[in-house]
Amino acid sequence: MATEPTERVRDFVRETVIPVEEREHGELHRPYDGPGIHPRERALRAELQDAGRDAGLATPQLPVEWGGLGLTALEQAAVFEAAGYSLFGPIALNIAAPDEGNMHLLLHAASPEQRERWLRPLAAGRIHSAFGMTEPPPGTGSDPRALTARAERVPGGWRLSGEKWFITGAREAGLVIVLARTSGEPGDAGGATMFLVPGDADGLTVERDVHTLDAGLYGGHSLLRFDGCFVPDDGVLGDVDEGFRAAQVRLAPARLTHCMRWLGLAGRAQDLALAHVTARRGFGARLADLGLAQQHIADTEIDLAASRALIRDAARLLDAGQDAGTASSIAKTFVAEAVGRIVDRSVQLAGGQGVSEELLLSRYWREVRPFRIYDGSSETHRWSIARRAVRAHEEGRRHDLAR
Ligand SMILES: Cc1cc2nc3c(=O)[nH]c(=O)nc-3n(C[C@H](O)[C@H](O)[C@H](O)COP(=O)(O)OP(=O)(O)OC[C@H]3O[C@@H](n4cnc5c(N)ncnc54)[C@H](O)[C@@H]3O)c2cc1C
């Protein structure tokens, strides 16, 4: 276990990041009518990332040759949780979504030239990136096969057309990784390809923001339009028509790192609640000593411990090069719901302050709610976990043989 980096991240978050988070009331993204990103939001990212670099802690998950600390998935679990203890920790360490998942994808699926062009500046924090998969109905959402965005073959490359929405960080992105259909029809299982599109490419427009509950992800979430946007052949990531398979390189680890970061924030929520109930007296006792308050406190400790165990179980499988699909689905479903329960209990224990701007808890409550929807909704994961369980049963595998 990477005790040393974890402790350094913990100290850095406490001493440097949390004061900035409190000063800004936990708001990174600011709605903006002008072009691009609100200047204060841009300045805040630079301030945090400079601090992370100065502390020697930026991009710790990447291999050493890419400027990181070469952490295993299990080591990342501890470091990302420590970073997530503040809403601003991940951006300070350059391990926030979607950049962290995109870096992982580029590391594992890109050609050496593509890595040099895109991973190098992303790892250094010189650019940020977006991942464009979701489309307005009837296009792809929970079901990837509903993909409607198209890429037509033209001399020297491809022309992309279609719409994407909820795309995090698309404003001012240096790179947008886009999934578009290169063959087949919406509903078909294959036929998708991933493209590396410069954020300022002709024919790519950020049409508008999609305003959501959260404000913790850089650039917010946008609706993008591709209007015959040209992408040369060297902008194809992986193989043509293999985009769904290549996307899996990103999706399983990315949903796990989301769990790690949000678990850190859930721990912070519990600490804020404990600070309140141990200081506040009522009914002849500290609130912390009243039975129903103790139940909230204990249930949160159970959720924290179970979440940590599931994350580390899936991380161990990833480190062993084994299929972590089911384990990461189980972890994602449980952790997304557990952090929601935890933050909600913390809000309750903090009373009026919990729903006010006196504490950061109401901000956290808004941040964690969407996690039950993105990276696969709870229902989609349960559906897939159940199908795998039934298939395993039909193949004769029983739970007494479980690892
Ligand atoms: C804050 C935020 C950030 C996001 N960032 C990005 C991004 O950067 N890039 C990107 O491409 N997308 C992004 N998304 C989009 C996200 O991936 C989708 O919202 C998600 O995949 C669900 O798709 P949908 O919204 O179209 O919901 P739908 O597909 O319409 O599903 C609606 C609901 O139907 C239910 N459902 C779905 N499948 C099943 C099933 N098999 N069984 C039972 N019930 C089911 C679930 O309750 C689900 O929530 C983001 C979303 C949010 C909220």
Tab-separated table of C-alpha atoms and ligand atoms in Angstrom:
chain	number	residue	atom	x	y	z
A	1	MET	CA	0.000	0.000	0.000
A	2	ALA	CA	1.288	3.439	-0.940
A	3	THR	CA	1.256	4.811	2.589
A	4	GLU	CA	3.703	7.575	1.862
A	5	PRO	CA	1.905	9.187	-1.130
A	6	THR	CA	-1.424	8.735	0.678
A	7	GLU	CA	-0.138	10.606	3.722
A	8	ARG	CA	1.326	13.350	1.580
A	9	VAL	CA	-1.993	13.740	-0.250
A	10	ARG	CA	-3.861	13.789	3.068
A	11	ASP	CA	-1.625	16.587	4.405
A	12	PHE	CA	-1.806	18.508	1.135
A	13	VAL	CA	-5.605	18.327	1.054
A	14	ARG	CA	-5.945	19.437	4.689
A	15	GLU	CA	-3.405	22.251	4.546
A	16	THR	CA	-3.753	23.596	1.021
A	17	VAL	CA	-6.918	22.408	-0.691
A	18	ILE	CA	-9.598	22.607	2.001
A	19	PRO	CA	-8.941	26.309	2.713
A	20	VAL	CA	-9.533	27.030	-0.997
A	21	GLU	CA	-12.643	24.814	-1.032
A	22	GLU	CA	-14.058	26.666	1.983
A	23	ARG	CA	-13.196	30.058	0.503
A	24	GLU	CA	-15.073	29.152	-2.718
A	25	HIS	CA	-17.968	27.351	-0.962
A	26	GLY	CA	-17.099	24.204	-2.938
A	27	GLU	CA	-18.122	25.748	-6.269
A	28	LEU	CA	-15.698	25.076	-9.084
A	29	HIS	CA	-18.002	25.433	-12.076
A	30	ARG	CA	-19.763	28.733	-12.550
A	31	PRO	CA	-22.480	29.199	-15.177
A	32	TYR	CA	-21.263	31.713	-17.732
A	33	ASP	CA	-22.954	33.476	-20.642
A	34	GLY	CA	-19.694	34.473	-22.321
A	35	PRO	CA	-17.697	32.207	-24.613
A	36	GLY	CA	-15.637	29.501	-22.946
A	37	ILE	CA	-15.228	29.164	-19.198
A	38	HIS	CA	-15.848	31.746	-16.492
A	39	PRO	CA	-12.486	33.492	-15.852
A	40	ARG	CA	-12.773	32.829	-12.112
A	41	GLU	CA	-13.304	29.122	-12.738
A	42	ARG	CA	-10.269	29.014	-15.039
A	43	ALA	CA	-8.144	30.847	-12.458
A	44	LEU	CA	-9.307	28.493	-9.707
A	45	ARG	CA	-8.262	25.407	-11.694
A	46	ALA	CA	-4.845	26.967	-12.343
A	47	GLU	CA	-4.401	27.848	-8.667
A	48	LEU	CA	-5.254	24.307	-7.555
A	49	GLN	CA	-3.201	22.537	-10.219
A	50	ASP	CA	-0.165	24.756	-9.563
A	51	ALA	CA	-0.422	23.802	-5.899
A	52	GLY	CA	-0.650	20.081	-6.764
A	53	ARG	CA	2.387	20.319	-9.036
A	54	ASP	CA	4.390	22.305	-6.461
A	55	ALA	CA	3.626	19.592	-3.904
A	56	GLY	CA	4.936	16.952	-6.356
A	57	LEU	CA	1.596	15.151	-6.265
A	58	ALA	CA	0.120	15.825	-9.717
A	59	THR	CA	-1.174	12.942	-11.859
A	60	PRO	CA	0.059	10.253	-9.421
A	61	GLN	CA	-1.765	7.393	-11.190
A	62	LEU	CA	0.314	7.600	-14.398
A	63	PRO	CA	3.514	5.618	-14.953
A	64	VAL	CA	6.729	7.377	-13.965
A	65	GLU	CA	7.671	8.014	-17.621
A	66	TRP	CA	4.499	10.093	-17.933
A	67	GLY	CA	5.308	12.142	-14.843
A	68	GLY	CA	3.300	10.099	-12.320
A	69	LEU	CA	4.120	7.862	-9.375
A	70	GLY	CA	3.162	4.624	-11.140
A	71	LEU	CA	0.484	3.662	-8.597
A	72	THR	CA	-1.302	0.320	-8.841
A	73	ALA	CA	-5.122	0.359	-8.796
A	74	LEU	CA	-5.021	-0.683	-5.119
A	75	GLU	CA	-2.638	2.146	-4.292
A	76	GLN	CA	-4.831	4.544	-6.263
A	77	ALA	CA	-7.781	3.524	-4.068
A	78	ALA	CA	-6.070	5.025	-1.013
A	79	VAL	CA	-4.631	8.076	-2.765
A	80	PHE	CA	-7.837	8.983	-4.631
A	81	GLU	CA	-9.898	8.590	-1.456
A	82	ALA	CA	-7.501	10.929	0.348
A	83	ALA	CA	-7.788	13.431	-2.527
A	84	GLY	CA	-11.584	13.140	-2.539
A	85	TYR	CA	-11.750	14.281	1.078
A	86	SER	CA	-12.151	17.723	-0.513
A	87	LEU	CA	-14.328	18.392	-3.551
A	88	PHE	CA	-11.299	20.250	-4.980
A	89	GLY	CA	-8.680	17.561	-4.194
A	90	PRO	CA	-9.073	15.629	-7.481
A	91	ILE	CA	-8.698	18.709	-9.696
A	92	ALA	CA	-5.622	19.812	-7.692
A	93	LEU	CA	-4.012	16.411	-8.330
A	94	ASN	CA	-5.153	16.288	-11.979
A	95	ILE	CA	-7.123	13.109	-11.240
A	96	ALA	CA	-10.613	14.544	-11.730
A	97	ALA	CA	-13.191	13.196	-14.170
A	98	PRO	CA	-13.153	13.081	-17.124
A	99	ASP	CA	-9.410	13.788	-17.594
A	100	GLU	CA	-8.277	10.911	-15.402
A	101	GLY	CA	-10.371	8.350	-17.326
A	102	ASN	CA	-9.309	9.843	-20.647
A	103	MET	CA	-5.635	9.614	-19.667
A	104	HIS	CA	-6.149	5.958	-18.770
A	105	LEU	CA	-7.811	5.336	-22.129
A	106	LEU	CA	-5.026	7.083	-24.067
A	107	LEU	CA	-2.374	5.200	-22.129
A	108	HIS	CA	-3.905	1.850	-23.027
A	109	ALA	CA	-5.556	2.378	-26.433
A	110	ALA	CA	-3.673	5.168	-28.240
A	111	SER	CA	-0.762	4.875	-30.675
A	112	PRO	CA	2.636	6.250	-29.551
A	113	GLU	CA	2.082	9.366	-31.722
A	114	GLN	CA	-1.422	9.927	-30.296
A	115	ARG	CA	-0.092	9.526	-26.751
A	116	GLU	CA	2.625	12.092	-27.410
A	117	ARG	CA	0.146	14.544	-28.909
A	118	TRP	CA	-2.647	14.199	-26.331
A	119	LEU	CA	-1.519	12.355	-23.219
A	120	ARG	CA	1.593	14.490	-22.763
A	121	PRO	CA	-0.273	17.840	-22.394
A	122	LEU	CA	-3.104	16.213	-20.418
A	123	ALA	CA	-0.654	14.652	-17.952
A	124	ALA	CA	1.031	18.028	-17.515
A	125	GLY	CA	-2.342	19.741	-16.986
A	126	ARG	CA	-1.695	22.030	-19.974
A	127	ILE	CA	-5.039	21.060	-21.523
A	128	HIS	CA	-8.219	19.452	-20.264
A	129	SER	CA	-10.441	16.990	-22.128
A	130	ALA	CA	-13.977	15.642	-22.531
A	131	PHE	CA	-15.516	12.263	-23.357
A	132	GLY	CA	-18.531	12.452	-25.667
A	133	MET	CA	-20.802	9.454	-25.665
A	134	THR	CA	-24.303	10.413	-24.420
A	135	GLU	CA	-26.824	11.850	-26.897
A	136	PRO	CA	-30.247	13.468	-26.577
A	137	PRO	CA	-33.121	10.965	-27.123
A	138	PRO	CA	-33.483	8.854	-29.191
A	139	GLY	CA	-29.679	8.546	-29.189
A	140	THR	CA	-27.442	6.680	-26.801
A	141	GLY	CA	-27.847	7.011	-23.029
A	142	SER	CA	-27.867	3.933	-20.850
A	143	ASP	CA	-27.839	1.713	-23.939
A	144	PRO	CA	-24.659	2.293	-26.002
A	145	ARG	CA	-26.197	0.515	-28.999
A	146	ALA	CA	-28.640	3.387	-29.539
A	147	LEU	CA	-25.689	5.449	-30.831
A	148	THR	CA	-26.817	7.819	-33.615
A	149	ALA	CA	-23.846	10.178	-34.195
A	150	ARG	CA	-22.325	9.235	-37.540
A	151	ALA	CA	-18.867	9.336	-39.088
A	152	GLU	CA	-18.796	9.178	-42.897
A	153	ARG	CA	-15.669	8.006	-44.712
A	154	VAL	CA	-14.100	10.810	-46.835
A	155	PRO	CA	-10.644	11.030	-48.455
A	156	GLY	CA	-8.000	11.191	-45.698
A	157	GLY	CA	-10.375	10.719	-42.811
A	158	TRP	CA	-13.934	10.987	-41.519
A	159	ARG	CA	-16.707	13.587	-41.174
A	160	LEU	CA	-18.620	13.540	-37.886
A	161	SER	CA	-22.246	14.642	-37.524
A	162	GLY	CA	-24.616	14.481	-34.590
A	163	GLU	CA	-25.268	15.772	-31.094
A	164	LYS	CA	-23.824	14.885	-27.690
A	165	TRP	CA	-25.021	16.184	-24.352
A	166	PHE	CA	-24.103	16.201	-20.668
A	167	ILE	CA	-20.493	16.295	-21.892
A	168	THR	CA	-18.368	17.260	-18.905
A	169	GLY	CA	-15.508	19.688	-19.506
A	170	ALA	CA	-16.282	20.267	-23.194
A	171	ARG	CA	-15.929	24.038	-22.868
A	172	GLU	CA	-12.373	25.033	-23.809
A	173	ALA	CA	-11.379	21.357	-23.980
A	174	GLY	CA	-8.131	20.724	-25.868
A	175	LEU	CA	-9.396	17.248	-26.748
A	176	VAL	CA	-12.844	15.708	-27.099
A	177	ILE	CA	-12.934	11.909	-27.385
A	178	VAL	CA	-16.089	11.114	-29.358
A	179	LEU	CA	-17.925	7.886	-30.038
A	180	ALA	CA	-19.657	7.815	-33.445
A	181	ARG	CA	-21.190	5.166	-35.638
A	182	THR	CA	-19.024	4.110	-38.602
A	183	SER	CA	-21.305	1.259	-39.655
A	184	GLY	CA	-24.673	-0.287	-38.920
A	185	GLU	CA	-27.803	1.332	-37.546
A	186	PRO	CA	-28.909	2.563	-34.107
A	187	GLY	CA	-29.714	-0.560	-32.109
A	188	ASP	CA	-26.870	-2.605	-33.621
A	189	ALA	CA	-24.370	-4.100	-31.191
A	190	GLY	CA	-21.242	-2.988	-33.105
A	191	GLY	CA	-20.227	-0.329	-35.597
A	192	ALA	CA	-18.893	2.377	-33.267
A	193	THR	CA	-15.524	4.086	-33.504
A	194	MET	CA	-13.704	6.446	-31.141
A	195	PHE	CA	-12.294	9.669	-32.501
A	196	LEU	CA	-9.786	12.156	-31.070
A	197	VAL	CA	-11.168	15.582	-31.948
A	198	PRO	CA	-9.323	18.815	-31.134
A	199	GLY	CA	-11.678	21.002	-29.091
A	200	ASP	CA	-11.327	23.864	-31.592
A	201	ALA	CA	-11.989	21.721	-34.703
A	202	ASP	CA	-14.146	23.279	-37.439
A	203	GLY	CA	-17.654	21.865	-37.322
A	204	LEU	CA	-17.618	21.267	-33.543
A	205	THR	CA	-19.757	23.708	-31.558
A	206	VAL	CA	-20.553	23.922	-27.862
A	207	GLU	CA	-24.221	24.842	-28.277
A	208	ARG	CA	-25.179	25.397	-24.651
A	209	ASP	CA	-24.736	24.249	-21.085
A	210	VAL	CA	-26.886	21.511	-19.595
A	211	HIS	CA	-27.395	22.836	-16.068
A	212	THR	CA	-27.274	20.138	-13.391
A	213	LEU	CA	-27.273	19.909	-9.581
A	214	ASP	CA	-23.500	19.706	-9.279
A	215	ALA	CA	-20.817	22.394	-9.593
A	216	GLY	CA	-17.690	20.383	-8.829
A	217	LEU	CA	-16.548	19.350	-12.305
A	218	TYR	CA	-14.515	21.728	-14.429
A	219	GLY	CA	-16.384	23.348	-17.314
A	220	GLY	CA	-19.758	21.918	-16.297
A	221	HIS	CA	-21.706	19.823	-18.810
A	222	SER	CA	-22.511	20.865	-22.367
A	223	LEU	CA	-24.504	20.055	-25.451
A	224	LEU	CA	-22.204	19.662	-28.473
A	225	ARG	CA	-23.051	19.708	-32.148
A	226	PHE	CA	-20.895	18.047	-34.814
A	227	ASP	CA	-21.648	19.402	-38.266
A	228	GLY	CA	-19.523	17.520	-40.789
A	229	CYS	CA	-16.526	17.916	-38.447
A	230	PHE	CA	-13.438	16.529	-40.246
A	231	VAL	CA	-11.190	14.102	-38.353
A	232	PRO	CA	-8.116	12.774	-40.181
A	233	ASP	CA	-7.310	9.060	-40.152
A	234	ASP	CA	-4.713	9.528	-37.430
A	235	GLY	CA	-7.535	10.782	-35.191
A	236	VAL	CA	-9.092	7.309	-34.960
A	237	LEU	CA	-8.490	5.882	-31.479
A	238	GLY	CA	-8.136	2.100	-31.652
A	239	ASP	CA	-9.731	0.227	-34.524
A	240	VAL	CA	-12.608	1.287	-36.769
A	241	ASP	CA	-15.919	-0.334	-35.679
A	242	GLU	CA	-14.352	-1.456	-32.364
A	243	GLY	CA	-15.305	1.641	-30.349
A	244	PHE	CA	-17.664	-0.113	-27.925
A	245	ARG	CA	-14.946	-2.588	-26.978
A	246	ALA	CA	-12.318	0.171	-26.688
A	247	ALA	CA	-14.683	2.220	-24.485
A	248	GLN	CA	-14.622	-0.639	-21.969
A	249	VAL	CA	-10.902	0.090	-21.429
A	250	ARG	CA	-12.063	3.375	-19.949
A	251	LEU	CA	-15.396	2.603	-18.366
A	252	ALA	CA	-14.630	-0.108	-15.765
A	253	PRO	CA	-11.569	1.606	-14.213
A	254	ALA	CA	-13.172	5.065	-14.524
A	255	ARG	CA	-16.266	4.020	-12.585
A	256	LEU	CA	-13.994	2.622	-9.877
A	257	THR	CA	-11.926	5.812	-9.580
A	258	HIS	CA	-15.193	7.762	-9.302
A	259	CYS	CA	-16.070	5.501	-6.358
A	260	MET	CA	-12.675	6.163	-4.748
A	261	ARG	CA	-13.028	9.952	-5.001
A	262	TRP	CA	-16.648	10.052	-3.787
A	263	LEU	CA	-15.817	7.742	-0.886
A	264	GLY	CA	-13.323	10.362	0.280
A	265	LEU	CA	-16.030	13.013	0.218
A	266	ALA	CA	-18.411	10.736	2.123
A	267	GLY	CA	-15.794	10.410	4.869
A	268	ARG	CA	-15.537	14.188	5.022
A	269	ALA	CA	-19.329	14.462	5.329
A	270	GLN	CA	-19.266	12.067	8.300
A	271	ASP	CA	-16.483	14.125	9.921
A	272	LEU	CA	-18.497	17.335	9.487
A	273	ALA	CA	-21.555	15.668	11.003
A	274	LEU	CA	-19.505	14.277	13.920
A	275	ALA	CA	-18.065	17.731	14.588
A	276	HIS	CA	-21.617	19.030	14.944
A	277	VAL	CA	-23.121	16.261	17.082
A	278	THR	CA	-20.176	16.104	19.474
A	279	ALA	CA	-20.250	19.870	20.068
A	280	ARG	CA	-24.026	20.325	20.300
A	281	ARG	CA	-25.953	19.479	23.475
A	282	GLY	CA	-29.647	18.773	23.789
A	283	PHE	CA	-32.006	16.756	26.003
A	284	GLY	CA	-29.373	16.523	28.740
A	285	ALA	CA	-26.701	14.924	26.552
A	286	ARG	CA	-24.494	15.510	23.531
A	287	LEU	CA	-26.439	14.828	20.323
A	288	ALA	CA	-23.745	12.231	19.585
A	289	ASP	CA	-24.863	10.195	22.614
A	290	LEU	CA	-28.547	9.944	21.619
A	291	GLY	CA	-29.556	6.573	20.250
A	292	LEU	CA	-31.095	7.619	16.960
A	293	ALA	CA	-28.101	9.855	16.191
A	294	GLN	CA	-25.801	6.929	17.032
A	295	GLN	CA	-27.692	4.806	14.529
A	296	HIS	CA	-26.931	7.333	11.762
A	297	ILE	CA	-23.282	7.462	12.839
A	298	ALA	CA	-22.938	3.682	12.946
A	299	ASP	CA	-24.752	3.084	9.654
A	300	THR	CA	-22.387	5.523	7.980
A	301	GLU	CA	-19.330	3.747	9.413
A	302	ILE	CA	-20.719	0.481	8.011
A	303	ASP	CA	-21.327	2.064	4.586
A	304	LEU	CA	-17.826	3.557	4.538
A	305	ALA	CA	-16.145	0.266	5.444
A	306	ALA	CA	-18.222	-1.804	2.997
A	307	SER	CA	-17.604	0.692	0.181
A	308	ARG	CA	-13.854	0.674	0.811
A	309	ALA	CA	-13.773	-3.124	0.809
A	310	LEU	CA	-15.694	-3.425	-2.477
A	311	ILE	CA	-13.497	-0.825	-4.189
A	312	ARG	CA	-10.314	-2.577	-3.067
A	313	ASP	CA	-11.661	-5.967	-4.103
A	314	ALA	CA	-12.244	-4.704	-7.664
A	315	ALA	CA	-8.878	-2.875	-7.662
A	316	ARG	CA	-7.074	-6.112	-6.746
A	317	LEU	CA	-8.695	-7.842	-9.736
A	318	LEU	CA	-7.608	-5.010	-12.055
A	319	ASP	CA	-4.052	-5.234	-10.694
A	320	ALA	CA	-4.055	-8.997	-11.281
A	321	GLY	CA	-5.142	-8.427	-14.894
A	322	GLN	CA	-8.402	-10.284	-14.243
A	323	ASP	CA	-11.885	-9.362	-15.436
A	324	ALA	CA	-13.154	-6.728	-12.994
A	325	GLY	CA	-16.427	-6.093	-14.853
A	326	THR	CA	-18.801	-7.601	-12.307
A	327	ALA	CA	-16.763	-6.458	-9.293
A	328	SER	CA	-16.635	-2.878	-10.550
A	329	SER	CA	-20.392	-2.934	-11.331
A	330	ILE	CA	-21.093	-4.189	-7.800
A	331	ALA	CA	-18.777	-1.574	-6.288
A	332	LYS	CA	-20.251	1.213	-8.418
A	333	THR	CA	-23.852	0.362	-7.515
A	334	PHE	CA	-23.151	0.009	-3.800
A	335	VAL	CA	-20.818	2.994	-3.434
A	336	ALA	CA	-22.997	5.395	-5.448
A	337	GLU	CA	-25.952	4.564	-3.201
A	338	ALA	CA	-23.865	4.430	-0.007
A	339	VAL	CA	-22.304	7.873	-0.516
A	340	GLY	CA	-25.803	9.225	-1.161
A	341	ARG	CA	-27.028	7.704	2.116
A	342	ILE	CA	-23.960	8.922	3.996
A	343	VAL	CA	-24.164	12.517	2.840
A	344	ASP	CA	-27.912	12.562	3.451
A	345	ARG	CA	-27.454	11.285	7.029
A	346	SER	CA	-24.731	13.881	7.604
A	347	VAL	CA	-27.070	16.619	6.408
A	348	GLN	CA	-29.701	15.332	8.824
A	349	LEU	CA	-27.301	15.204	11.779
A	350	ALA	CA	-26.139	18.769	11.118
A	351	GLY	CA	-29.724	20.065	11.356
A	352	GLY	CA	-30.445	23.441	9.753
A	353	GLN	CA	-26.785	23.987	9.000
A	354	GLY	CA	-26.846	20.792	6.953
A	355	VAL	CA	-29.165	22.318	4.373
A	356	SER	CA	-27.645	25.786	4.535
A	357	GLU	CA	-24.472	27.326	3.162
A	358	GLU	CA	-22.985	27.454	6.675
A	359	LEU	CA	-21.443	24.043	6.026
A	360	LEU	CA	-20.328	22.370	2.791
A	361	LEU	CA	-22.748	19.469	3.342
A	362	SER	CA	-25.557	20.848	1.201
A	363	ARG	CA	-23.043	21.289	-1.654
A	364	TYR	CA	-21.868	17.681	-1.188
A	365	TRP	CA	-25.469	16.463	-1.231
A	366	ARG	CA	-25.903	18.053	-4.670
A	367	GLU	CA	-22.580	16.674	-5.928
A	368	VAL	CA	-23.165	13.017	-5.103
A	369	ARG	CA	-26.740	12.640	-6.371
A	370	PRO	CA	-25.850	12.412	-10.090
A	371	PHE	CA	-23.399	9.564	-9.375
A	372	ARG	CA	-26.322	7.113	-9.226
A	373	ILE	CA	-27.030	8.043	-12.854
A	374	TYR	CA	-23.706	8.520	-14.681
A	375	ASP	CA	-21.139	5.771	-15.251
A	376	GLY	CA	-24.089	3.423	-15.521
A	377	SER	CA	-27.242	3.970	-13.482
A	378	SER	CA	-27.890	1.714	-10.480
A	379	GLU	CA	-30.584	-0.031	-12.509
A	380	THR	CA	-28.316	-0.685	-15.505
A	381	HIS	CA	-25.632	-2.184	-13.257
A	382	ARG	CA	-28.150	-4.330	-11.355
A	383	TRP	CA	-29.535	-5.533	-14.685
A	384	SER	CA	-26.076	-6.568	-15.828
A	385	ILE	CA	-25.072	-8.107	-12.463
A	386	ALA	CA	-28.266	-10.177	-12.491
A	387	ARG	CA	-27.748	-11.351	-16.071
A	388	ARG	CA	-24.205	-12.483	-15.268
A	389	ALA	CA	-25.402	-14.296	-12.137
A	390	VAL	CA	-28.085	-16.144	-14.094
A	391	ARG	CA	-25.622	-17.044	-16.854
A	392	ALA	CA	-23.096	-18.341	-14.310
A	393	HIS	CA	-25.810	-20.431	-12.672
A	394	GLU	CA	-26.834	-21.895	-16.015
A	395	GLU	CA	-23.183	-22.763	-16.696
A	396	GLY	CA	-23.093	-24.717	-13.437
A	397	ARG	CA	-21.113	-22.266	-11.332
A	398	ARG	CA	-22.316	-22.147	-7.729
A	399	HIS	CA	-21.642	-19.698	-4.924
A	400	ASP	CA	-19.755	-22.282	-2.858
A	401	LEU	CA	-17.060	-22.015	-5.551
A	402	ALA	CA	-16.874	-18.214	-5.343
A	403	ARG	CA	-13.389	-16.833	-4.823
B	1	LIG	C1	-23.431	15.157	-14.012
B	1	LIG	C2	-23.382	14.295	-15.250
B	1	LIG	C3	-22.205	14.226	-15.984
B	1	LIG	C4	-22.153	13.456	-17.147
B	1	LIG	N1	-21.002	13.462	-17.925
B	1	LIG	C5	-20.981	12.791	-19.103
B	1	LIG	C6	-19.846	12.850	-19.968
B	1	LIG	O1	-18.847	13.519	-19.671
B	1	LIG	N2	-19.900	12.178	-21.145
B	1	LIG	C7	-20.960	11.454	-21.531
B	1	LIG	O2	-20.936	10.863	-22.595
B	1	LIG	N3	-22.080	11.385	-20.729
B	1	LIG	C8	-22.113	12.040	-19.545
B	1	LIG	N4	-23.234	11.997	-18.733
B	1	LIG	C9	-24.403	11.278	-19.186
B	1	LIG	C10	-24.609	9.971	-18.463
B	1	LIG	O3	-23.628	9.044	-18.854
B	1	LIG	C11	-26.048	9.512	-18.744
B	1	LIG	O4	-26.910	10.406	-18.060
B	1	LIG	C12	-26.305	8.068	-18.334
B	1	LIG	O5	-25.577	7.172	-19.140
B	1	LIG	C13	-27.803	7.716	-18.429
B	1	LIG	O6	-28.259	8.001	-19.714
B	1	LIG	P1	-29.586	8.920	-19.898
B	1	LIG	O7	-29.400	10.172	-19.094
B	1	LIG	O8	-29.818	9.067	-21.347
B	1	LIG	O9	-30.718	8.112	-19.214
B	1	LIG	P2	-31.666	6.948	-19.885
B	1	LIG	O10	-30.826	6.070	-20.725
B	1	LIG	O11	-32.822	7.627	-20.510
B	1	LIG	O12	-32.121	6.180	-18.607
B	1	LIG	C14	-33.031	6.759	-17.669
B	1	LIG	C15	-33.216	5.834	-16.496
B	1	LIG	O13	-33.761	4.603	-16.950
B	1	LIG	C16	-33.414	3.580	-16.050
B	1	LIG	N5	-32.753	2.456	-16.760
B	1	LIG	C17	-31.781	2.541	-17.709
B	1	LIG	N6	-31.360	1.310	-18.082
B	1	LIG	C18	-32.099	0.437	-17.377
B	1	LIG	C19	-32.138	-0.996	-17.308
B	1	LIG	N7	-31.316	-1.773	-18.056
B	1	LIG	N8	-33.048	-1.575	-16.473
B	1	LIG	C20	-33.873	-0.807	-15.711
B	1	LIG	N9	-33.860	0.554	-15.717
B	1	LIG	C21	-32.989	1.152	-16.534
B	1	LIG	C22	-32.436	4.186	-15.042
B	1	LIG	O14	-33.149	4.553	-13.867
B	1	LIG	C23	-31.954	5.421	-15.762
B	1	LIG	O15	-31.486	6.429	-14.854
B	1	LIG	C24	-23.294	12.738	-17.557
B	1	LIG	C25	-24.450	12.798	-16.792
B	1	LIG	C26	-24.520	13.561	-15.651
B	1	LIG	C27	-25.804	13.618	-14.871
